[in-house]
Amino acid sequence: MVQITTTLILILIFIFVNTFRHLLAPSLCRLLFPVATMLFTILNLLWLDIEYLGVLLFLPIWACSAAYYFMGAALSSAISSLLIWGLCLIYPEQIHIEYAMTFTLASLLCALLVSRFYLKRQELQERKMGYHRMLYTKTKELNNLREISSAMQSTFDLPTLYHTILTVMTAGFGLGFNRAFLLLVSDDKKYLVGRLGIGSMSIREGLDKWANLIHHRIDLKDLIQLNHVQKDLELNDVVLSMKLPLHQAGIFTTALKKEQILHIQEWDESDRVQLMLKELFDIRDEFAVIPLITHHTSIGVIVVDNNIYHTPITHELLDSTIPFANQAAMAISNALTYQQTQEYAIKDGLTGLYNLRYYQSIFKQYCEAARSFRGRLAMLVLDIDYFKHYNDQNGHQNGNIVLTQFANALKTCLRSEDILFRFGGEEFVIVVPNCPEDELMKHAEFVRHTIDQTYFHNQETQPNQNLTVSIGIASYPAHCKEPEHLFEAADLALFKAKESGRNQIASYRRDQDG
């Protein structure tokens, strides 16, 4: 009865220890399990007869095999067998050789089976934990991609979009590269042009920047909203200077043609683009070129590296950039299309100049500015002389050629503040802000003289064998009480210039209203 009670108490103590050992560090928890089992076995042997020894020794064999797998199995089986064989020599009448041999084989088999079982279970648990980690990572990536897609789709402003894309590439909450810069295919599809870079050119600058972000606990959304508050001036000086022929851009061309990410770990000395990147950006380790492609149309490339912490660029990380790169390419393509649509709506299709619609929307702002700040605002209305005659003699196709030439010639005459419009046909308007009265006539004369001295296609068919322009001038506040009346006044002055013989400049006078 005493033996049974003692054994039950020992079992309860063993269960208690085994339950709460999980509160300890993993290494101590692992060690405590076989140690507690051996103590339980030894204490039981003090109360039980020696014939129970063989059965009790299977407990520490099981514990050691479960805790330390094959190493624990081999060691515990060997020690237990040596103990049985030693007792066999000391107590030959109680422990026979057959018993010792049977125990040795049984303990070895038990140890191998238990260690195999627990090792397999550990592998399954680790695989399960790996799946959980992968699921967590993928869920996080999907959430980030959803937020990023929302941010990219919420704007058609290209600088904001570029900043959003590169912020995601470099933010620790995003893809986590130390540096990234963007090059896009030019409108004429001939060049790759640098647009924006985020990161640093030196390790010290990069460490200071990341320390500042951590100190202020800035997350991905905050970084995107910061937009252009923090500009990496040194990096962008280099990025914005980049303009490479699209079909001779080395690894960039290769990435776009293959439509796959290029992970550069070994430098190709024959690739001048790689050598240029190494020199300009001081890339010492690996880097990657991520192509931006949508519907098999090349949009550009993003170059990424880890120049601060030199963290290895893994294939898993590069794989995770693929869905984001697809979203980024589509967002840029949509923004470019939107921008082109906007330009088509406000620009003349033939000459590329702003049209009447844009004039009507923006001229009010110029009027308000002139009135509010007591500034000057002038207008030049221009009309090509005898243009109907030119079209009759040469046809409208040649007339369109001349209109394009005329628009290009006018562009060379503009000051930085001026804005040029084509109202339709052969009528053009130049809005001239903040030009002193004594300079205004000189400016108009410069325009007239430039047109007079420019050779236009088939101009010999004109009455004077030359293509010329007549110009009407009006200014606020000298000629008009309200800036909104400038066009009417300048148009009246243009009529006077036409009546006076053409190829002339006329300034508005109030007595012309009658």
Coordinates of C-alpha atoms in Angstrom, one line a residue:
M1 CA 0.0 0.0 0.0
V2 CA 2.9 2.4 0.9
Q3 CA 4.6 1.6 -2.4
I4 CA 1.5 2.3 -4.4
T5 CA 0.9 5.6 -2.6
T6 CA 4.5 6.7 -3.0
T7 CA 4.4 5.8 -6.7
L8 CA 1.2 7.9 -7.2
I9 CA 2.8 10.9 -5.4
L10 CA 5.9 10.6 -7.6
I11 CA 3.6 10.4 -10.7
L12 CA 1.8 13.6 -9.6
I13 CA 5.1 15.4 -9.0
F14 CA 6.3 14.3 -12.4
I15 CA 3.2 15.5 -14.1
F16 CA 3.4 18.9 -12.3
V17 CA 7.1 19.4 -13.3
N18 CA 6.4 18.3 -16.9
T19 CA 3.4 20.7 -17.1
F20 CA 5.2 23.8 -16.0
R21 CA 8.6 23.2 -17.6
H22 CA 7.3 24.9 -20.7
L23 CA 7.5 28.2 -18.9
L24 CA 11.3 27.9 -19.0
A25 CA 13.6 28.8 -21.8
P26 CA 13.5 26.2 -24.7
S27 CA 16.9 24.7 -23.9
L28 CA 16.1 24.3 -20.2
C29 CA 12.6 22.9 -21.0
R30 CA 14.2 20.3 -23.3
L31 CA 16.7 19.3 -20.6
L32 CA 14.3 19.2 -17.7
F33 CA 12.1 16.5 -19.4
P34 CA 14.7 13.6 -19.4
V35 CA 16.2 14.8 -16.1
A36 CA 12.7 14.7 -14.4
T37 CA 12.0 11.3 -15.9
M38 CA 15.3 9.9 -14.7
L39 CA 14.7 11.2 -11.2
F40 CA 11.2 9.6 -11.2
T41 CA 12.7 6.3 -12.3
I42 CA 15.5 6.4 -9.6
L43 CA 13.0 7.3 -6.8
N44 CA 10.7 4.5 -7.9
L45 CA 13.6 2.0 -7.8
L46 CA 14.1 2.8 -4.1
W47 CA 10.6 1.4 -3.3
L48 CA 10.3 -1.3 -6.0
D49 CA 12.1 -4.6 -6.4
I50 CA 14.9 -5.0 -8.9
E51 CA 12.8 -7.1 -11.3
Y52 CA 10.9 -3.8 -12.2
L53 CA 14.2 -2.2 -13.2
G54 CA 13.9 -3.2 -16.9
V55 CA 10.5 -1.8 -17.3
L56 CA 11.3 1.5 -15.5
L57 CA 14.4 2.1 -17.6
F58 CA 12.3 2.4 -20.7
L59 CA 11.0 5.7 -19.2
P60 CA 14.3 7.7 -19.4
I61 CA 15.0 6.0 -22.8
W62 CA 11.7 7.4 -24.0
A63 CA 12.3 10.8 -22.5
C64 CA 15.9 11.2 -23.9
S65 CA 14.8 9.9 -27.3
A66 CA 11.9 12.4 -27.4
A67 CA 14.1 15.3 -26.3
Y68 CA 17.3 14.7 -28.2
Y69 CA 16.2 12.3 -31.0
F70 CA 18.8 9.9 -32.3
M71 CA 21.7 11.2 -30.1
G72 CA 19.5 10.9 -27.0
A73 CA 18.2 7.5 -28.2
A74 CA 21.8 6.1 -28.6
L75 CA 23.1 7.5 -25.4
S76 CA 20.1 6.4 -23.2
S77 CA 19.9 3.0 -24.8
A78 CA 23.6 2.4 -24.3
I79 CA 23.7 3.5 -20.6
S80 CA 20.5 1.5 -19.8
S81 CA 22.0 -1.6 -21.4
L82 CA 25.3 -1.2 -19.6
L83 CA 23.4 -0.8 -16.3
I84 CA 21.4 -4.0 -17.0
W85 CA 24.5 -6.0 -18.0
G86 CA 26.3 -4.8 -14.8
L87 CA 23.5 -5.9 -12.6
C88 CA 23.4 -9.1 -14.5
L89 CA 27.0 -9.7 -13.5
I90 CA 26.3 -8.7 -9.9
Y91 CA 22.9 -10.5 -9.5
P92 CA 23.1 -13.4 -12.0
E93 CA 20.3 -15.2 -10.2
Q94 CA 17.8 -12.3 -10.5
I95 CA 18.8 -10.9 -13.9
H96 CA 19.7 -13.6 -16.5
I97 CA 21.8 -13.1 -19.6
E98 CA 18.8 -13.8 -21.8
Y99 CA 16.9 -11.0 -20.0
A100 CA 19.9 -8.6 -20.5
M101 CA 20.1 -9.5 -24.2
T102 CA 16.4 -9.1 -24.7
F103 CA 16.4 -5.7 -22.9
T104 CA 19.3 -4.4 -25.0
L105 CA 17.6 -5.2 -28.3
A106 CA 14.2 -3.9 -27.0
S107 CA 15.7 -0.7 -25.6
L108 CA 17.6 0.0 -28.9
L109 CA 14.4 -0.6 -30.9
C110 CA 12.3 1.5 -28.6
A111 CA 14.8 4.3 -28.7
L112 CA 15.0 4.3 -32.5
L113 CA 11.2 4.2 -32.9
V114 CA 10.6 7.0 -30.3
S115 CA 13.3 9.2 -31.7
R116 CA 12.0 8.7 -35.2
F117 CA 8.5 9.5 -34.1
Y118 CA 9.4 12.7 -32.3
L119 CA 11.8 13.8 -35.0
K120 CA 9.1 13.4 -37.6
R121 CA 6.6 15.2 -35.4
Q122 CA 9.1 18.1 -35.0
E123 CA 9.6 18.3 -38.8
L124 CA 5.8 18.4 -39.2
Q125 CA 5.5 21.2 -36.6
E126 CA 8.3 23.2 -38.2
R127 CA 6.7 22.7 -41.6
K128 CA 3.4 23.8 -40.1
M129 CA 5.1 26.8 -38.5
G130 CA 6.7 27.6 -41.9
Y131 CA 3.3 27.5 -43.6
H132 CA 2.0 29.8 -40.9
R133 CA 4.9 32.2 -41.4
M134 CA 4.5 32.1 -45.1
L135 CA 0.8 32.7 -44.8
Y136 CA 1.4 35.6 -42.5
T137 CA 4.0 37.1 -44.9
K138 CA 1.7 36.6 -47.9
T139 CA -1.2 38.1 -46.0
K140 CA 0.9 41.1 -45.1
E141 CA 2.1 41.5 -48.7
L142 CA -1.5 41.3 -49.9
N143 CA -2.6 44.0 -47.4
N144 CA 0.3 46.2 -48.4
L145 CA -0.4 45.6 -52.1
R146 CA -4.1 46.5 -51.5
E147 CA -3.1 49.8 -49.7
I148 CA -0.4 50.5 -52.3
S149 CA -2.8 49.9 -55.2
S150 CA -5.3 52.2 -53.6
A151 CA -2.6 54.9 -53.2
M152 CA -1.4 54.5 -56.8
Q153 CA -4.9 54.5 -58.3
S154 CA -6.0 57.6 -56.3
T155 CA -3.8 59.9 -58.3
F156 CA -2.9 60.7 -61.9
D157 CA -0.2 63.1 -60.9
L158 CA 3.0 61.6 -62.2
P159 CA 5.5 63.0 -59.7
T160 CA 3.2 61.8 -56.8
L161 CA 2.9 58.4 -58.4
Y162 CA 6.6 58.1 -58.9
H163 CA 7.2 58.9 -55.2
T164 CA 4.6 56.4 -54.1
I165 CA 6.1 53.6 -56.1
L166 CA 9.6 54.2 -54.9
T167 CA 8.5 54.8 -51.3
V168 CA 7.0 51.3 -51.3
M169 CA 10.2 49.8 -52.8
T170 CA 12.4 51.4 -50.1
A171 CA 10.2 51.5 -46.9
G172 CA 10.8 49.0 -44.2
F173 CA 7.0 48.5 -44.1
G174 CA 7.1 47.8 -47.8
L175 CA 9.7 45.8 -49.8
G176 CA 12.6 47.3 -47.7
F177 CA 15.3 48.0 -50.3
N178 CA 17.8 50.7 -49.1
R179 CA 17.7 52.6 -52.4
A180 CA 15.6 52.6 -55.6
F181 CA 15.5 54.8 -58.7
L182 CA 13.1 54.9 -61.7
L183 CA 13.8 55.3 -65.4
L184 CA 10.9 55.5 -67.9
V185 CA 10.7 55.1 -71.6
S186 CA 10.5 58.5 -73.4
D187 CA 7.4 59.5 -75.4
D188 CA 9.2 58.9 -78.6
K189 CA 10.2 55.3 -77.4
K190 CA 13.8 56.0 -78.1
Y191 CA 15.3 56.6 -74.6
L192 CA 15.2 55.5 -71.0
V193 CA 15.1 58.7 -69.0
G194 CA 15.7 59.1 -65.2
R195 CA 12.7 60.3 -63.3
L196 CA 13.1 59.9 -59.5
G197 CA 15.3 58.3 -56.9
I198 CA 14.7 57.6 -53.2
G199 CA 17.6 56.6 -51.0
S200 CA 21.0 58.0 -50.3
M201 CA 24.4 58.1 -51.8
S202 CA 26.3 57.6 -48.6
I203 CA 26.0 55.1 -45.7
R204 CA 26.0 57.9 -43.0
E205 CA 23.2 59.8 -44.8
G206 CA 21.2 56.6 -45.1
L207 CA 21.6 55.6 -41.4
D208 CA 20.6 59.1 -40.3
K209 CA 17.5 59.0 -42.4
W210 CA 16.3 55.6 -41.2
A211 CA 17.0 56.6 -37.6
N212 CA 14.8 59.7 -38.1
L213 CA 12.0 57.5 -39.5
I214 CA 12.2 55.1 -36.6
H215 CA 12.3 57.9 -34.0
H216 CA 9.2 59.5 -35.4
R217 CA 7.5 56.1 -36.0
I218 CA 6.6 56.9 -39.5
D219 CA 4.7 54.1 -41.3
L220 CA 4.1 53.3 -45.0
K221 CA 1.0 55.5 -45.3
D222 CA 2.8 58.5 -43.6
L223 CA 5.8 58.1 -46.0
I224 CA 3.6 58.1 -49.0
Q225 CA 1.7 61.2 -47.7
L226 CA 5.0 63.0 -47.1
N227 CA 5.5 63.0 -50.9
H228 CA 8.2 65.5 -51.8
V229 CA 8.9 66.9 -48.4
Q230 CA 12.1 65.0 -48.1
K231 CA 14.0 65.0 -51.4
D232 CA 17.2 63.1 -51.9
L233 CA 18.9 65.9 -53.8
E234 CA 22.3 64.3 -54.4
L235 CA 20.8 61.0 -55.6
N236 CA 18.3 62.8 -57.9
D237 CA 20.9 65.0 -59.4
V238 CA 22.4 61.8 -60.8
V239 CA 19.2 60.1 -61.6
L240 CA 17.7 63.0 -63.5
S241 CA 20.9 63.3 -65.6
M242 CA 20.4 59.8 -67.0
K243 CA 19.2 59.4 -70.6
L244 CA 20.1 56.1 -72.3
P245 CA 19.2 54.9 -75.8
L246 CA 16.5 52.4 -75.2
H247 CA 17.8 49.7 -77.5
Q248 CA 21.4 50.1 -76.3
A249 CA 20.8 50.2 -72.5
G250 CA 22.6 47.0 -71.6
I251 CA 20.9 45.2 -68.7
F252 CA 17.9 47.6 -68.9
T253 CA 17.2 46.6 -72.4
T254 CA 17.7 42.9 -71.6
A255 CA 15.3 43.1 -68.6
L256 CA 12.6 44.8 -70.8
K257 CA 13.0 42.3 -73.7
K258 CA 13.0 39.2 -71.4
E259 CA 10.2 40.7 -69.3
Q260 CA 11.8 39.4 -66.2
I261 CA 13.8 40.6 -63.1
L262 CA 17.6 40.6 -63.5
H263 CA 19.5 39.9 -60.3
I264 CA 23.1 41.1 -60.8
Q265 CA 25.5 39.5 -58.4
E266 CA 28.6 39.4 -60.6
W267 CA 29.7 42.4 -62.7
D268 CA 29.9 42.1 -66.4
E269 CA 32.8 44.3 -67.4
S270 CA 31.6 44.4 -71.0
D271 CA 28.3 46.0 -70.1
R272 CA 28.9 49.7 -70.1
V273 CA 25.6 50.3 -68.3
Q274 CA 26.7 48.1 -65.4
L275 CA 30.0 50.0 -65.2
M276 CA 28.1 53.3 -65.3
L277 CA 25.9 52.3 -62.4
K278 CA 28.9 51.1 -60.4
E279 CA 30.6 54.4 -60.9
L280 CA 27.6 56.8 -60.5
F281 CA 25.9 55.1 -57.6
D282 CA 28.9 53.4 -55.9
I283 CA 27.2 50.0 -56.1
R284 CA 29.6 47.6 -54.4
D285 CA 27.4 44.5 -53.9
E286 CA 24.5 43.0 -55.8
F287 CA 21.6 44.9 -57.3
A288 CA 18.4 44.1 -59.3
V289 CA 16.7 45.6 -62.3
I290 CA 12.9 45.3 -62.2
P291 CA 11.1 45.8 -65.5
L292 CA 7.8 47.7 -65.6
I293 CA 5.7 46.2 -68.4
T294 CA 2.0 46.2 -69.0
H295 CA 0.3 44.4 -71.9
H296 CA 3.8 43.6 -73.3
T297 CA 4.5 47.4 -73.6
S298 CA 7.7 48.6 -71.9
I299 CA 7.1 51.4 -69.4
G300 CA 10.5 51.6 -67.7
V301 CA 12.7 50.0 -65.1
I302 CA 13.3 50.3 -61.4
V303 CA 16.8 49.7 -60.1
V304 CA 17.2 48.6 -56.4
D305 CA 20.1 47.8 -54.1
N306 CA 21.0 47.6 -50.4
N307 CA 23.8 50.1 -50.2
I308 CA 23.3 50.9 -46.5
Y309 CA 22.9 47.6 -44.6
H310 CA 24.1 45.3 -47.5
T311 CA 21.3 42.9 -46.8
P312 CA 21.3 40.0 -49.3
I313 CA 18.7 40.3 -52.0
T314 CA 16.8 37.0 -51.9
H315 CA 14.8 35.4 -54.7
E316 CA 11.8 35.3 -52.4
L317 CA 12.0 39.1 -52.0
L318 CA 12.3 39.6 -55.8
D319 CA 9.4 37.3 -56.4
S320 CA 7.3 39.5 -54.0
T321 CA 8.1 42.5 -56.1
I322 CA 6.5 41.0 -59.3
P323 CA 2.8 41.8 -58.5
F324 CA 3.7 45.2 -57.2
A325 CA 5.8 46.0 -60.4
N326 CA 2.8 44.9 -62.5
Q327 CA 0.5 47.3 -60.5
A328 CA 3.1 50.1 -60.8
A329 CA 3.5 49.7 -64.6
M330 CA -0.3 49.8 -65.0
A331 CA -0.6 52.8 -62.8
I332 CA 2.1 54.8 -64.7
S333 CA 0.6 53.7 -68.0
N334 CA -2.9 55.0 -66.9
A335 CA -1.4 58.2 -65.6
L336 CA 0.5 58.8 -68.9
T337 CA -2.7 58.1 -70.9
Y338 CA -4.7 60.5 -68.7
Q339 CA -2.0 63.2 -69.1
Q340 CA -2.0 62.8 -72.8
T341 CA -5.8 63.0 -72.9
Q342 CA -5.7 66.2 -70.8
E343 CA -3.1 67.6 -73.2
Y344 CA -5.2 66.7 -76.2
A345 CA -8.1 68.5 -74.7
I346 CA -6.1 71.8 -74.2
K347 CA -3.7 71.7 -77.1
D348 CA -4.1 72.2 -80.8
G349 CA -3.6 68.9 -82.6
L350 CA -1.7 70.5 -85.5
T351 CA 0.8 72.8 -83.8
G352 CA 0.9 71.5 -80.3
L353 CA 0.1 75.0 -78.9
Y354 CA -2.5 75.6 -76.3
N355 CA -6.0 76.1 -77.8
L356 CA -8.9 78.4 -77.2
R357 CA -10.4 76.1 -74.6
Y358 CA -7.3 76.3 -72.4
Y359 CA -7.2 80.1 -73.0
Q360 CA -10.7 80.5 -71.7
S361 CA -9.9 78.4 -68.5
I362 CA -6.6 80.0 -67.6
F363 CA -6.9 83.6 -68.8
K364 CA -9.1 84.4 -65.8
Q365 CA -6.2 83.6 -63.5
Y366 CA -3.9 86.0 -65.3
C367 CA -6.6 88.7 -65.0
E368 CA -7.1 88.1 -61.3
A369 CA -3.4 88.2 -60.7
A370 CA -3.0 91.5 -62.6
R371 CA -5.9 93.1 -60.8
S372 CA -5.0 91.9 -57.3
F373 CA -1.3 92.8 -57.4
R374 CA -1.6 95.8 -59.6
G375 CA 0.5 94.2 -62.2
R376 CA 0.7 94.6 -66.0
L377 CA -0.9 92.3 -68.5
A378 CA -0.7 92.6 -72.3
M379 CA -1.9 90.6 -75.3
L380 CA -0.6 90.2 -78.8
V381 CA -3.1 89.0 -81.4
L382 CA -1.4 87.8 -84.5
D383 CA -2.8 86.9 -88.0
I384 CA -0.8 85.5 -90.9
D385 CA -1.0 87.9 -93.9
Y386 CA -2.8 86.6 -97.0
F387 CA -3.1 83.1 -95.6
K388 CA -6.2 82.4 -97.6
H389 CA -4.2 83.2 -100.7
Y390 CA -1.5 80.8 -99.7
N391 CA -4.0 78.0 -99.2
D392 CA -5.6 78.7 -102.6
Q393 CA -2.3 78.6 -104.3
N394 CA -0.7 75.7 -102.4
G395 CA -3.5 73.6 -100.9
H396 CA -4.5 73.1 -97.3
Q397 CA -1.9 70.3 -96.7
N398 CA 1.0 72.8 -97.4
G399 CA -1.0 75.4 -95.4
N400 CA -0.8 73.0 -92.4
I401 CA 3.0 72.7 -92.9
V402 CA 3.3 76.5 -92.8
L403 CA 1.1 76.8 -89.7
T404 CA 3.4 74.3 -87.9
Q405 CA 6.5 76.3 -89.0
F406 CA 4.9 79.5 -87.9
A407 CA 4.1 78.1 -84.5
N408 CA 7.7 76.9 -84.0
A409 CA 9.0 80.3 -85.1
L410 CA 6.8 82.0 -82.5
K411 CA 8.0 79.7 -79.7
T412 CA 11.5 81.0 -80.2
C413 CA 10.3 84.6 -79.5
L414 CA 8.6 84.0 -76.2
R415 CA 9.9 85.2 -72.8
S416 CA 9.8 82.7 -70.0
E417 CA 6.5 84.2 -68.6
D418 CA 4.7 84.4 -72.0
I419 CA 2.1 81.8 -73.1
L420 CA 1.2 81.2 -76.7
F421 CA -2.2 80.0 -78.0
R422 CA -3.7 79.2 -81.4
F423 CA -7.3 80.2 -81.6
G424 CA -7.9 78.5 -85.0
G425 CA -7.1 79.1 -88.6
E426 CA -4.2 81.6 -88.9
E427 CA -5.0 83.5 -85.7
F428 CA -2.6 83.3 -82.7
V429 CA -2.5 85.0 -79.3
I430 CA 0.4 85.7 -77.0
V431 CA -0.4 86.6 -73.4
V432 CA 2.4 88.8 -72.0
P433 CA 2.5 89.3 -68.2
N434 CA 4.5 91.9 -66.4
C435 CA 6.0 93.6 -69.5
P436 CA 6.7 97.4 -69.2
E437 CA 5.0 99.5 -71.8
D438 CA 8.3 100.6 -73.4
E439 CA 9.4 97.0 -73.8
L440 CA 6.1 95.7 -75.1
M441 CA 6.4 97.3 -78.6
K442 CA 10.0 96.1 -78.8
H443 CA 8.8 92.6 -78.0
A444 CA 6.1 92.7 -80.7
E445 CA 8.6 94.0 -83.2
F446 CA 11.0 91.2 -82.4
V447 CA 8.1 88.7 -83.1
R448 CA 7.2 90.4 -86.4
H449 CA 10.9 90.6 -87.5
T450 CA 11.5 86.9 -86.7
I451 CA 8.5 85.8 -88.8
D452 CA 9.6 88.2 -91.6
Q453 CA 13.1 86.7 -91.7
T454 CA 12.0 83.1 -91.4
Y455 CA 11.7 81.1 -94.6
F456 CA 8.4 79.2 -95.0
H457 CA 7.5 76.5 -97.4
N458 CA 6.5 77.9 -100.8
Q459 CA 6.4 81.4 -99.5
E460 CA 7.3 82.6 -103.0
T461 CA 3.6 82.2 -104.0
Q462 CA 2.6 85.0 -101.6
P463 CA 1.9 88.6 -103.0
N464 CA 5.2 89.9 -101.6
Q465 CA 7.0 86.6 -102.1
N466 CA 7.3 86.5 -98.4
L467 CA 5.1 85.2 -95.5
T468 CA 4.5 87.9 -92.9
V469 CA 2.3 88.6 -89.9
S470 CA 0.2 91.5 -88.6
I471 CA 0.1 92.1 -84.9
G472 CA -2.4 94.0 -82.7
I473 CA -1.4 95.0 -79.1
A474 CA -3.4 95.9 -76.1
S475 CA -2.3 96.2 -72.4
Y476 CA -3.8 96.6 -69.0
P477 CA -4.1 99.1 -67.4
A478 CA -2.7 101.4 -70.1
H479 CA -5.3 100.5 -72.7
C480 CA -8.1 98.7 -70.9
K481 CA -9.8 99.4 -67.6
E482 CA -10.4 95.7 -67.1
P483 CA -7.9 92.9 -68.2
E484 CA -10.8 90.8 -69.5
H485 CA -11.2 93.3 -72.4
L486 CA -7.7 92.8 -73.7
F487 CA -8.6 90.4 -76.5
E488 CA -11.3 92.7 -78.0
A489 CA -8.9 95.7 -77.8
A490 CA -6.0 93.8 -79.4
D491 CA -8.3 92.4 -82.1
L492 CA -9.3 96.0 -83.0
A493 CA -5.7 97.0 -83.1
L494 CA -5.0 94.0 -85.4
F495 CA -7.7 95.2 -87.8
K496 CA -6.0 98.5 -87.9
A497 CA -2.6 96.8 -88.7
K498 CA -4.3 94.9 -91.6
E499 CA -5.9 98.1 -93.0
S500 CA -2.5 99.9 -92.8
G501 CA -0.9 97.5 -95.3
R502 CA -0.1 94.3 -93.3
N503 CA 3.3 93.1 -91.9
Q504 CA 2.8 95.8 -89.3
I505 CA 2.2 96.3 -85.5
A506 CA -0.7 98.4 -84.3
S507 CA -1.4 99.4 -80.7
Y508 CA -4.9 99.9 -79.4
R509 CA -6.3 103.4 -78.9
R510 CA -9.5 104.1 -77.1
D511 CA -10.9 106.1 -80.0
Q512 CA -10.9 102.9 -82.0
D513 CA -14.0 101.7 -80.2
G514 CA -16.3 103.8 -82.1

